[in-house]
Amino acid sequence: MSLNVKTILVSYLEIDIKNHKDEFWEELSWFAREEGKLVAQMGRNDGDLETDGNVQFRSTGTIVYEGEAEVDEELCRRIATQLAEMGDKLEREMRIKPEVVNGIVDALLNHTLNEEYLAATVQSLVQTAPPGVEQELMSVAIALILTKKAVTNVPSLLHNICCTTTHFIERNYRACLERLARQR
């Protein structure tokens, strides 16, 4: 069983944006299942026969993506929760300026947002963050904060920013997330 950055991102957004417009939830749902990458949500038969004659099927919290190992959805949720808690604390202490988020939104609208742009923005914010948190973990949390703020402003851009963020974290911080998973 493994972790999946996309599942962590979706879980983070579900945790951190509870009361939002239907458009946001539609976009998030579409992103979560996009491109047919989700092959099956694994389940188990609990052996009980229901009154309608069917056997009950319960989710085991495991997801299988095409070409990947089974994903431990519960582990991804726990990591997302920890990152959301860290993100809340960072947001209170850092006060990310609206201009930074607007820059991300503008880059998305102009089709110029890429991993390099996101990396530069994250690094500039890491430099202003309070000490005491591992820099890689802080970078992941800041990338998630920026993603949340951008999609809160313009939900229709969710797919683009989430794809960019997922690739950015996967390429640069996968080992950091795996360390975090081992600590859980």
XYZ file of C-alpha atoms in Angstrom:
184
model
C 0.000 0.000 0.000
C 1.206 3.463 -0.775
C 0.339 7.105 -0.654
C -0.818 9.189 -3.594
C -0.184 12.926 -3.855
C -3.430 13.543 -5.734
C -5.422 11.765 -3.003
C -3.642 13.837 -0.346
C -4.431 17.064 -2.242
C -8.101 16.171 -2.704
C -8.385 15.186 0.980
C -6.680 18.441 2.006
C -9.147 20.492 -0.025
C -12.096 18.510 1.351
C -10.897 19.173 4.910
C -9.942 22.787 4.444
C -12.829 24.068 2.336
C -15.927 22.753 4.043
C -18.452 25.485 3.257
C -18.019 26.367 -0.360
C -20.095 26.728 -3.484
C -21.415 23.741 -5.391
C -19.166 24.710 -8.313
C -16.106 24.014 -6.166
C -17.362 20.550 -5.170
C -18.241 19.709 -8.781
C -14.753 20.715 -9.926
C -13.096 18.801 -7.068
C -15.126 15.686 -7.784
C -14.227 15.883 -11.479
C -10.521 16.321 -10.679
C -10.551 13.398 -8.231
C -11.783 10.989 -10.883
C -10.363 12.620 -14.039
C -8.858 10.749 -16.967
C -10.056 7.354 -15.783
C -6.994 6.955 -13.585
C -9.096 5.521 -10.819
C -9.431 1.858 -11.720
C -11.338 0.622 -8.696
C -12.085 1.391 -5.115
C -11.201 -1.785 -3.338
C -13.675 -3.325 -0.944
C -14.390 -6.424 1.017
C -17.303 -8.732 1.529
C -18.259 -8.767 5.195
C -20.116 -12.057 4.702
C -23.478 -10.774 5.913
C -26.493 -11.429 3.751
C -28.746 -8.386 3.494
C -32.540 -8.626 3.612
C -32.666 -8.051 -0.151
C -30.535 -11.160 -0.690
C -27.373 -9.274 -1.589
C -24.060 -9.565 0.185
C -22.861 -6.346 1.838
C -19.788 -4.734 0.245
C -17.774 -2.346 2.406
C -14.951 -0.052 1.368
C -11.549 -0.887 2.819
C -10.275 2.621 2.212
C -7.974 1.392 -0.523
C -7.883 2.884 -3.993
C -6.170 1.422 -7.020
C -4.904 3.790 -9.721
C -3.894 2.538 -13.121
C -0.223 1.549 -13.143
C 0.250 2.202 -9.422
C 0.243 0.227 -6.209
C -2.863 0.255 -4.041
C -3.301 3.602 -2.318
C -4.030 3.715 1.404
C -6.764 6.319 1.423
C -6.878 6.543 5.222
C -3.129 7.240 5.373
C -3.559 9.951 2.732
C -6.386 11.508 4.775
C -4.253 11.497 7.940
C -1.395 13.190 6.085
C -3.829 15.719 4.591
C -5.209 16.446 8.062
C -1.729 17.016 9.443
C -0.877 19.304 6.527
C -4.169 21.201 6.970
C -3.368 21.781 10.656
C 0.118 22.966 9.737
C -1.326 25.130 6.971
C -3.793 26.771 9.354
C -0.954 27.647 11.718
C 1.222 28.962 8.877
C -1.640 31.049 7.502
C -2.186 32.671 10.892
C 1.516 33.432 11.282
C 2.418 34.364 7.704
C -0.576 36.261 6.371
C -0.042 35.449 2.691
C -0.746 38.621 0.755
C -3.634 38.637 -1.728
C -1.189 39.806 -4.430
C 0.628 36.457 -4.216
C -2.598 34.505 -4.712
C -3.696 36.888 -7.464
C -0.361 36.237 -9.192
C -1.110 32.500 -9.173
C -4.643 33.098 -10.497
C -3.339 35.441 -13.200
C -0.717 32.899 -14.235
C -3.458 30.266 -14.468
C -5.683 32.537 -16.525
C -2.777 33.405 -18.844
C -1.730 29.742 -19.093
C 1.704 30.574 -17.700
C 1.467 28.733 -14.400
C 3.972 25.910 -14.359
C 5.932 24.064 -11.717
C 8.818 26.549 -11.905
C 6.501 29.490 -11.234
C 4.880 27.625 -8.347
C 8.305 26.614 -6.981
C 9.542 30.219 -7.069
C 6.399 31.447 -5.317
C 6.615 28.727 -2.662
C 10.322 29.411 -2.050
C 9.726 33.146 -1.668
C 7.092 32.394 0.979
C 9.247 29.792 2.754
C 11.842 32.529 3.251
C 9.283 34.629 5.158
C 7.836 31.758 7.197
C 8.455 31.396 10.910
C 11.295 29.084 11.952
C 10.800 25.727 13.570
C 9.265 23.660 10.773
C 11.158 21.410 8.384
C 11.611 23.429 5.188
C 10.405 20.663 2.846
C 7.265 20.091 4.892
C 6.649 23.827 5.021
C 7.017 23.972 1.218
C 4.343 21.299 0.787
C 2.009 23.093 3.202
C 2.524 26.429 1.447
C 1.872 24.876 -1.980
C -1.388 23.460 -0.607
C -2.351 26.813 0.949
C -1.755 28.589 -2.361
C -3.785 25.959 -4.194
C -6.664 26.312 -1.738
C -6.633 30.098 -1.958
C -6.522 30.070 -5.770
C -9.432 27.625 -6.125
C -11.418 29.508 -3.503
C -11.086 32.627 -5.655
C -11.773 30.906 -8.998
C -13.202 27.371 -8.649
C -13.182 26.827 -12.420
C -9.354 26.815 -12.283
C -9.273 23.920 -9.803
C -8.251 21.282 -12.335
C -5.301 23.299 -13.675
C -3.874 24.378 -10.328
C -4.404 20.942 -8.773
C -2.598 19.226 -11.667
C 0.306 21.652 -11.365
C 0.436 21.299 -7.576
C 0.220 17.502 -7.724
C 3.108 17.283 -10.203
C 5.135 19.858 -8.252
C 4.780 17.969 -4.962
C 5.260 14.566 -6.589
C 8.517 15.604 -8.253
C 9.988 17.632 -5.423
C 8.561 16.438 -2.120
C 7.493 12.798 -2.472
C 10.269 11.667 -0.094
C 9.089 14.236 2.460
C 5.536 12.823 2.324
C 6.854 9.272 2.615
C 8.824 10.262 5.738
C 5.661 11.805 7.120
C 3.744 8.587 6.354
C 6.313 6.494 8.217
C 5.945 8.759 11.270
C 2.169 8.211 11.425
